[in-house]
JSON list of C-alpha atoms in Angstrom, two decimals:
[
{"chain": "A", "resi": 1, "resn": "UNK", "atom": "CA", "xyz": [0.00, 0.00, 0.00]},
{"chain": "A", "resi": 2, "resn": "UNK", "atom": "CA", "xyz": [1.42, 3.67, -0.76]},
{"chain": "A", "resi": 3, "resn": "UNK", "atom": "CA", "xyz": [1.90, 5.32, 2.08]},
{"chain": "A", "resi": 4, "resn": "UNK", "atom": "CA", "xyz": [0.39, 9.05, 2.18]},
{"chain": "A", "resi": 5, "resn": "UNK", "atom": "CA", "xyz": [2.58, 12.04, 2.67]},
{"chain": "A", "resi": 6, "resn": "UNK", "atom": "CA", "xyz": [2.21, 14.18, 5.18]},
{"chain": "A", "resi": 7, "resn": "UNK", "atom": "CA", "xyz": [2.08, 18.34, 4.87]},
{"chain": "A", "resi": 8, "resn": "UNK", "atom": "CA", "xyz": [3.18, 20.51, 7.99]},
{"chain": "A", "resi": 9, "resn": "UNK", "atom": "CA", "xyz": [0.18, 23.05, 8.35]},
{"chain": "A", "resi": 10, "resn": "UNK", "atom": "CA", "xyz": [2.30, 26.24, 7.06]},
{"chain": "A", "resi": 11, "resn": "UNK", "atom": "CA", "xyz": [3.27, 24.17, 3.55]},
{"chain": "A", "resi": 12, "resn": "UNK", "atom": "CA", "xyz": [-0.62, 24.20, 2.51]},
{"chain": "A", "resi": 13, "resn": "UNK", "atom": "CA", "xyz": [-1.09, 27.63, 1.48]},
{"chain": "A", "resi": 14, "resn": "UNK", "atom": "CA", "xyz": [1.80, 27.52, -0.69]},
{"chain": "A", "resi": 15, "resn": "UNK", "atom": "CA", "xyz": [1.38, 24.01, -2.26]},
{"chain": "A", "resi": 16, "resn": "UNK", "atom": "CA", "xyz": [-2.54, 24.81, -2.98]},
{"chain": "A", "resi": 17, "resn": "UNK", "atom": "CA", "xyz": [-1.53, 27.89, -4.69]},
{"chain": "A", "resi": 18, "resn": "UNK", "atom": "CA", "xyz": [0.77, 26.70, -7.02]},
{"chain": "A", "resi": 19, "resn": "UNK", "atom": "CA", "xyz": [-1.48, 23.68, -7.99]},
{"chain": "A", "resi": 20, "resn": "UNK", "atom": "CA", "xyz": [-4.33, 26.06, -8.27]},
{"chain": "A", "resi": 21, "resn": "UNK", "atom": "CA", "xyz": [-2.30, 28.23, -10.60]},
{"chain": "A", "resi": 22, "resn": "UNK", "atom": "CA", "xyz": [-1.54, 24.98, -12.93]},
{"chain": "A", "resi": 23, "resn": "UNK", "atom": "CA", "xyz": [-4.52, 23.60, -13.32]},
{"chain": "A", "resi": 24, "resn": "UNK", "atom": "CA", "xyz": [-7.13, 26.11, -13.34]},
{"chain": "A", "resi": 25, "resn": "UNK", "atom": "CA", "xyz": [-5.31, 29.09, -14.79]},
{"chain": "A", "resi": 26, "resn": "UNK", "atom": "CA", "xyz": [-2.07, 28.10, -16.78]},
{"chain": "A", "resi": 27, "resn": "UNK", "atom": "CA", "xyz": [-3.66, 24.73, -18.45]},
{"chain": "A", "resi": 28, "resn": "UNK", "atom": "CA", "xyz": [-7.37, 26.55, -19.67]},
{"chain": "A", "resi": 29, "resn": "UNK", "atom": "CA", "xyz": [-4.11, 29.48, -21.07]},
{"chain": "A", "resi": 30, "resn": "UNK", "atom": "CA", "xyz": [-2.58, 26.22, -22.98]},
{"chain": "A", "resi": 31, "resn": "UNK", "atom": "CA", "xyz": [-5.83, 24.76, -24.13]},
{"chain": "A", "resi": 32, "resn": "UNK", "atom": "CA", "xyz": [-6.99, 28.20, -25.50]},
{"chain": "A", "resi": 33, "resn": "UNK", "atom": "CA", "xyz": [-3.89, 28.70, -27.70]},
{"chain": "A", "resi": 34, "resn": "UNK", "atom": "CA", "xyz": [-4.92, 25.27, -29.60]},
{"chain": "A", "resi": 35, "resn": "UNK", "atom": "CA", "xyz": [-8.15, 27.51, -30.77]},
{"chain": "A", "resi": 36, "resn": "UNK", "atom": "CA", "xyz": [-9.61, 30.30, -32.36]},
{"chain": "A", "resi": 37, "resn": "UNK", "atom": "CA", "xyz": [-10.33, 33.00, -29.12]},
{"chain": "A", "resi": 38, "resn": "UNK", "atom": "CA", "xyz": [-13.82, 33.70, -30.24]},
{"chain": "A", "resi": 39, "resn": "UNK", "atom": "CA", "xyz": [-14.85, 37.74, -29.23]},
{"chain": "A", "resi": 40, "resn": "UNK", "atom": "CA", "xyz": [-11.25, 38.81, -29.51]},
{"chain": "A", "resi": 41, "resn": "UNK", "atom": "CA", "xyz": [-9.70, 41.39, -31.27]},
{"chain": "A", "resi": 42, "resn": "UNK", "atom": "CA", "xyz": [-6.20, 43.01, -31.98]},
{"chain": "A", "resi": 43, "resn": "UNK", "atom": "CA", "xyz": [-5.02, 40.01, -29.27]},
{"chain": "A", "resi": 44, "resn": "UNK", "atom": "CA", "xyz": [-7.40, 41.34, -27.03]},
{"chain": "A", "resi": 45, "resn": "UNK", "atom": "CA", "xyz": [-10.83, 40.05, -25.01]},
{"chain": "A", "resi": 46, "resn": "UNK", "atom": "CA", "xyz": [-13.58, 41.72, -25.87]},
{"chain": "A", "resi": 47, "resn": "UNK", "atom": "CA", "xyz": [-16.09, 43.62, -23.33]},
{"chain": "A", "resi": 48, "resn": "UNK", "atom": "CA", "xyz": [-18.27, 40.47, -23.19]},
{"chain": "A", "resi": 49, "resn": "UNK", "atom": "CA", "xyz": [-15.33, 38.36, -22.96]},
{"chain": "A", "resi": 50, "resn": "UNK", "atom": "CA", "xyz": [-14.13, 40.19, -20.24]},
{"chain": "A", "resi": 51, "resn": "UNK", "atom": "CA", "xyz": [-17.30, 39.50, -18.10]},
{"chain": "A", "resi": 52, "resn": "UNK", "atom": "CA", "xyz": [-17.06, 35.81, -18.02]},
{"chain": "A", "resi": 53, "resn": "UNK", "atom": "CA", "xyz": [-13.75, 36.61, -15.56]},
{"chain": "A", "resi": 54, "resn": "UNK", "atom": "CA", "xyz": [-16.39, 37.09, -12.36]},
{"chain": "A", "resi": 55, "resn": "UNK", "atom": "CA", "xyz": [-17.00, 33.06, -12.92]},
{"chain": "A", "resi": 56, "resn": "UNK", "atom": "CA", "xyz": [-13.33, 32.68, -12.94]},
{"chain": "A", "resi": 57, "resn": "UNK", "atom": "CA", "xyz": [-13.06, 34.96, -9.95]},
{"chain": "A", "resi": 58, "resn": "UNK", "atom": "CA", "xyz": [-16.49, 33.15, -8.12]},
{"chain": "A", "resi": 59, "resn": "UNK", "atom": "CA", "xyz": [-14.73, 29.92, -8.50]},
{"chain": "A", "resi": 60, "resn": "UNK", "atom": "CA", "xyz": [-11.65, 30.65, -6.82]},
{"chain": "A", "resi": 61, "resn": "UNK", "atom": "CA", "xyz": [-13.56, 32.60, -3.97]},
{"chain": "A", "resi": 62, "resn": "UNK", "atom": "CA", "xyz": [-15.26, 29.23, -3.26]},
{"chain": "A", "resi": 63, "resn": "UNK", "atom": "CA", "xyz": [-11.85, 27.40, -3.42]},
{"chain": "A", "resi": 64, "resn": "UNK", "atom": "CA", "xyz": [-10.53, 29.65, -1.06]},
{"chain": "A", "resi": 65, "resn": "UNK", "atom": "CA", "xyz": [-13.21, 29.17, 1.26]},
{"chain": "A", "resi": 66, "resn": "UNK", "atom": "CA", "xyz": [-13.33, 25.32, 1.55]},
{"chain": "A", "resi": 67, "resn": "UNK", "atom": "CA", "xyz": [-9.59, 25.14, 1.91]},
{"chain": "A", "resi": 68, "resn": "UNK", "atom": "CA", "xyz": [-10.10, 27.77, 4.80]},
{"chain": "A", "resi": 69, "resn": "UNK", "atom": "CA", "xyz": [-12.49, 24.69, 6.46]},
{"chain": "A", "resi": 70, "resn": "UNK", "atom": "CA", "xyz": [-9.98, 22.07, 5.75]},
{"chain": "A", "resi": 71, "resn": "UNK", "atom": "CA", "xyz": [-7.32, 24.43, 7.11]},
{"chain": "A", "resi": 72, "resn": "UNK", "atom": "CA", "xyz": [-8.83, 24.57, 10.17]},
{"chain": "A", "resi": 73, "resn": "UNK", "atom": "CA", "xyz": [-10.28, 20.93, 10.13]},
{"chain": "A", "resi": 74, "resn": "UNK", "atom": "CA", "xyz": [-6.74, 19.99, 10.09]},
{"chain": "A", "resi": 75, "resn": "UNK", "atom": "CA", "xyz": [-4.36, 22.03, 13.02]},
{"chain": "A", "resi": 76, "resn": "UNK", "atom": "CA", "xyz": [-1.76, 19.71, 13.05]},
{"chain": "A", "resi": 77, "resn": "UNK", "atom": "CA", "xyz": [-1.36, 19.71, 9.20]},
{"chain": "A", "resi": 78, "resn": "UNK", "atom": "CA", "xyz": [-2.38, 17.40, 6.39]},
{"chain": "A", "resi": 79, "resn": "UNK", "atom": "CA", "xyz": [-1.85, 13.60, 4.95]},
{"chain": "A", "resi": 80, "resn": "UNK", "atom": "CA", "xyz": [-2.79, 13.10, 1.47]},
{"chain": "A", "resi": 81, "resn": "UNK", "atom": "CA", "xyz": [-4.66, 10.37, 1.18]},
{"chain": "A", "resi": 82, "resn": "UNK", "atom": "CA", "xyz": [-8.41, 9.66, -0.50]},
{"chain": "A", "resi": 83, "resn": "UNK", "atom": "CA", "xyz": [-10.09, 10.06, 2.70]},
{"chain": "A", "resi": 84, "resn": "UNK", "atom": "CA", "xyz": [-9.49, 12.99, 4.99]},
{"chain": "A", "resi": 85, "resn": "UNK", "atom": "CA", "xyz": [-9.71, 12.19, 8.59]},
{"chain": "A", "resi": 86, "resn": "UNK", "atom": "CA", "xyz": [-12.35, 14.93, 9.35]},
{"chain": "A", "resi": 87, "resn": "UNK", "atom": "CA", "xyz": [-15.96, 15.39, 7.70]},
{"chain": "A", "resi": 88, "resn": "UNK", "atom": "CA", "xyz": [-16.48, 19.18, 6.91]},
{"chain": "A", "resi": 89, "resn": "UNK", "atom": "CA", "xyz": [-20.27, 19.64, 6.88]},
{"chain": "A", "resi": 90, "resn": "UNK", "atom": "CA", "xyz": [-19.71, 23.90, 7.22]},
{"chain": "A", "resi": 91, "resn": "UNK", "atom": "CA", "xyz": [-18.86, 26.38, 4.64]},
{"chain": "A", "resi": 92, "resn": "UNK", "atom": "CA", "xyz": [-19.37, 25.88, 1.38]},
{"chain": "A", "resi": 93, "resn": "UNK", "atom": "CA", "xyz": [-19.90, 22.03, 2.32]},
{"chain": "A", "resi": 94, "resn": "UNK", "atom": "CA", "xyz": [-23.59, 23.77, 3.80]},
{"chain": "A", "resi": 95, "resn": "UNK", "atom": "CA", "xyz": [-24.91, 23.74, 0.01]},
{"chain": "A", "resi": 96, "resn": "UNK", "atom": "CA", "xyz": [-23.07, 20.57, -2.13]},
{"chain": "A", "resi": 97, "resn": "UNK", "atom": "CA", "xyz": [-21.09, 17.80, -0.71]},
{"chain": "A", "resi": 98, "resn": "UNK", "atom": "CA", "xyz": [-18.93, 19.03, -3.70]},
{"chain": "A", "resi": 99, "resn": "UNK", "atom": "CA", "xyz": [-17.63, 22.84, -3.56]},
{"chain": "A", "resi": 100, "resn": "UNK", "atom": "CA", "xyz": [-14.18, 22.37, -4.83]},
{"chain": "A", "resi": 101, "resn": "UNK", "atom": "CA", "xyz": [-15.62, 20.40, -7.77]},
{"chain": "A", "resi": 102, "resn": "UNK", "atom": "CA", "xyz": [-18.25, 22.93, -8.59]},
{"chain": "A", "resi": 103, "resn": "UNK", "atom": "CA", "xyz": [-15.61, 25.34, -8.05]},
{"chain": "A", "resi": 104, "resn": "UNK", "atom": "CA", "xyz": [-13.40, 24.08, -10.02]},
{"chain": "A", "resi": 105, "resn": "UNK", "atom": "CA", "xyz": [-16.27, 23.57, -12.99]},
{"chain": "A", "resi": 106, "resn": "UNK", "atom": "CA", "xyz": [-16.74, 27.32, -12.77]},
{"chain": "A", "resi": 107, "resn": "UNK", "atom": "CA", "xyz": [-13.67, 28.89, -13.28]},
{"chain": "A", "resi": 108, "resn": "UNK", "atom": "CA", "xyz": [-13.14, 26.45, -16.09]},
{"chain": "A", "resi": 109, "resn": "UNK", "atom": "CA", "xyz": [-16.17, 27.59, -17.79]},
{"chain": "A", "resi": 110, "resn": "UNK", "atom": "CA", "xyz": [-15.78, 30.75, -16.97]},
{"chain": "A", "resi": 111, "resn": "UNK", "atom": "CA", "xyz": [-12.15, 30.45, -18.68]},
{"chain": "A", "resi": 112, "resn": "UNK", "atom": "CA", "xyz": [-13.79, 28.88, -21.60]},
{"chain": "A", "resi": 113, "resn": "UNK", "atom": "CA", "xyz": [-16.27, 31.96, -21.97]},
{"chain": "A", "resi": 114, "resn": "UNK", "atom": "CA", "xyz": [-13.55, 34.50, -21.31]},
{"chain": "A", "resi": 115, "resn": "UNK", "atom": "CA", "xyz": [-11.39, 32.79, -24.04]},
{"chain": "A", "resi": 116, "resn": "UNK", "atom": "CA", "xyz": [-13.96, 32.15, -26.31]},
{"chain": "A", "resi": 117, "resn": "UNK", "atom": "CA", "xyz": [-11.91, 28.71, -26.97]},
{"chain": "A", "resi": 118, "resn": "UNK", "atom": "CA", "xyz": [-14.12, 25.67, -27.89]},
{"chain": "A", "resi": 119, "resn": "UNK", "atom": "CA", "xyz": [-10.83, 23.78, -26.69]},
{"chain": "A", "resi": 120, "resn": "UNK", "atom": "CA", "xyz": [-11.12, 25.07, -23.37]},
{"chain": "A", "resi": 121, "resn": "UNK", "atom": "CA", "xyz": [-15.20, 23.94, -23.71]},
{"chain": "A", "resi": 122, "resn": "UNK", "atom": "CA", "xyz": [-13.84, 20.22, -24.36]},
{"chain": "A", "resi": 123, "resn": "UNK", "atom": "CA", "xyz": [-11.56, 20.30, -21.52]},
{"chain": "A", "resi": 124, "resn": "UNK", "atom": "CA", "xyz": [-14.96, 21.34, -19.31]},
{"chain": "A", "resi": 125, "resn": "UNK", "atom": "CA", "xyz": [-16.66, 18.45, -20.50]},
{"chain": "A", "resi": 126, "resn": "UNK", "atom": "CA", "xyz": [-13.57, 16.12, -20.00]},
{"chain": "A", "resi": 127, "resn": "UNK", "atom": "CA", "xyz": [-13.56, 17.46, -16.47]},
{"chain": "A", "resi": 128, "resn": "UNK", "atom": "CA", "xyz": [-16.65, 17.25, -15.35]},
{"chain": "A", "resi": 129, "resn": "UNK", "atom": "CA", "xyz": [-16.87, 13.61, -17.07]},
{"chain": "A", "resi": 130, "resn": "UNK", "atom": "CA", "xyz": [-13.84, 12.57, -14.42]},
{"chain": "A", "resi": 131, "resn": "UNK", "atom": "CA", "xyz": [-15.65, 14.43, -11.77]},
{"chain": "A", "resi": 132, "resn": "UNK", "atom": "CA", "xyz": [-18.76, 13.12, -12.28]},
{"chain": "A", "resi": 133, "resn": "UNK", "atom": "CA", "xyz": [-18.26, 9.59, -13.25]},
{"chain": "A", "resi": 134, "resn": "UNK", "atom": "CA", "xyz": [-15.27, 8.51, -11.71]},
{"chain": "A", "resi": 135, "resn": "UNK", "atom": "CA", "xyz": [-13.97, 10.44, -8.77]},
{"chain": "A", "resi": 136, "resn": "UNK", "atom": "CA", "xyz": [-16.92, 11.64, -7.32]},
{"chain": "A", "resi": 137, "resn": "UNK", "atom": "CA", "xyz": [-18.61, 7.90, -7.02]},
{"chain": "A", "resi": 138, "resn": "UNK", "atom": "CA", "xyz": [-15.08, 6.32, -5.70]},
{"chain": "A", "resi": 139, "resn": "UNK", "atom": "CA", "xyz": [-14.46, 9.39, -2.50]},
{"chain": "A", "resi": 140, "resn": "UNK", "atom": "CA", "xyz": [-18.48, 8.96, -2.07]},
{"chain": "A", "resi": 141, "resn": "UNK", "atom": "CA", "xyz": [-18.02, 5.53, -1.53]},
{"chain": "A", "resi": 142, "resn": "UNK", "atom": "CA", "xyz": [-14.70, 5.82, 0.77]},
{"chain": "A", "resi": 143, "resn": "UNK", "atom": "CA", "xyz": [-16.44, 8.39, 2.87]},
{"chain": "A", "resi": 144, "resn": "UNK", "atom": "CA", "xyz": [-19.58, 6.14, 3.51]},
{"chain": "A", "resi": 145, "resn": "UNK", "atom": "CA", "xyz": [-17.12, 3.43, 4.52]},
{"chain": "A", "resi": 146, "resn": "UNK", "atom": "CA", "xyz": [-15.28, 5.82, 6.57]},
{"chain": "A", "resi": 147, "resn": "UNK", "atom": "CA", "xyz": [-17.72, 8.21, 7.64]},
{"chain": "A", "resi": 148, "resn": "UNK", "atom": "CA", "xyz": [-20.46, 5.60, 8.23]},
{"chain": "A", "resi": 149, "resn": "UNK", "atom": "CA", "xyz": [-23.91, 6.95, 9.41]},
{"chain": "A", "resi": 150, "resn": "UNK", "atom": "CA", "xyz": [-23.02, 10.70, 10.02]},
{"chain": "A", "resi": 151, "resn": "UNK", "atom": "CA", "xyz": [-21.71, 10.89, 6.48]},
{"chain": "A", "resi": 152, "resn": "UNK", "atom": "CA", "xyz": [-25.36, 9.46, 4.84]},
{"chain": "A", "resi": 153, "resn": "UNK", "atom": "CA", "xyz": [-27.08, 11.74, 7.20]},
{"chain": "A", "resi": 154, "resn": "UNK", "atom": "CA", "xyz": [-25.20, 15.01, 5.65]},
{"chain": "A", "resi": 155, "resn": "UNK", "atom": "CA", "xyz": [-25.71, 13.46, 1.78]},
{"chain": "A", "resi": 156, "resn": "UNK", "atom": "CA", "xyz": [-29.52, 12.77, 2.43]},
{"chain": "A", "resi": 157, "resn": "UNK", "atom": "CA", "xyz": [-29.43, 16.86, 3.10]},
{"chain": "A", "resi": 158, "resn": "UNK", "atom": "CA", "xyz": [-26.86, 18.23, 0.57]},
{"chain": "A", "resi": 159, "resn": "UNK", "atom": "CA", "xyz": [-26.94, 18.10, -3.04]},
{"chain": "A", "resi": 160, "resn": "UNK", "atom": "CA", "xyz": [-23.46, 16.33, -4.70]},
{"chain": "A", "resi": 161, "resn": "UNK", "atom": "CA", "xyz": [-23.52, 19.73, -7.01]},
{"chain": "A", "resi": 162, "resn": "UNK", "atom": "CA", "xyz": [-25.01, 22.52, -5.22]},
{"chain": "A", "resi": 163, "resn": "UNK", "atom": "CA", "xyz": [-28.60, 23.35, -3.07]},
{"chain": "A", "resi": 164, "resn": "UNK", "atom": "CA", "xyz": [-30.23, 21.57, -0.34]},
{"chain": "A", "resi": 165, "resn": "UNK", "atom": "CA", "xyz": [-32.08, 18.14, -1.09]},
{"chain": "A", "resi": 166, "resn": "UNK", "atom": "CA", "xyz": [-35.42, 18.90, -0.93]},
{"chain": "A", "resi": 167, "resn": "UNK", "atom": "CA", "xyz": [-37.59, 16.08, 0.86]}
]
């Protein structure tokens, strides 16, 4: 079995940023440049274009705010493994069992939209088909194991995208 690695507390900040930087602002930059940037002109966005950046900006506000609950769900510091060894039920975690992911989705789209890129588009849809399909089934099933009752309780309440479960 691979043993998980273990982050001192003041290492997350730093690590998360970086990784945020790669994947959801330098790779959508790569995609675009294997497409036409639909609404630009003279190299530039246009107005419209330039709109679709408060989706970019949403996104990473939610981001910021689940890693603030993990942060503090986690004062010793972090392993990283599949399954954390705290449930986060606050924050963003109030209205999908999923922020990061529908974070994530966001600022891709709103990438997408800001670049006007239909390569950026297909790397939304390959996303959310690897969200969606694979790795949100395999944690769901790893935190029902782990999590047990408490864990079933909060999914019979919160949506897996975002909103309440109404019933």
């Amino acid at each position: 079995s691979i043993r998980p690695m273990f982050f001192p507390r003041w290492l997350a900040p730093l690590n998360w940023t970086v990784g945020l930087l790669l994947a959801h602002v330098a790779m959508p930059y790569w995609l675009s440049t294997f497409s036409v940037r639909h609404g630009w002109s003279a190299g530039r966005p246009g107005l419209l274009n330039l709109s679709f950046l408060t989706l970019v900006c949403g996104g990473f506000l939610i981001i910021v705010s689940a890693l603030v609950e993990h942060f503090k769900s986690a004062p010793h510091g972090w392993e990283i493994k599949m399954t954390p060894d705290y449930l986060i039920i606050r924050g963003p975690y109030r209205s999908s069992r999923n922020p990061m992911y529908v974070a994530a989705l966001t600022i891709w789209s709103g990438w997408a939209l800001f670049y006007g890129s239909v390569a950026v588009i297909v790397g939304v849809l390959v996303l959310w088909a690897i969200i969606a399909l694979v790795v949100i089934p395999y944690e769901e099933r790893r935190l029902e194991a782990a999590w047990g009752e408490p864990y079933l309780q909060y999914k019979s309440r919160v949506s897996r995208w975002f909103g309440r479960v109404q019933g």
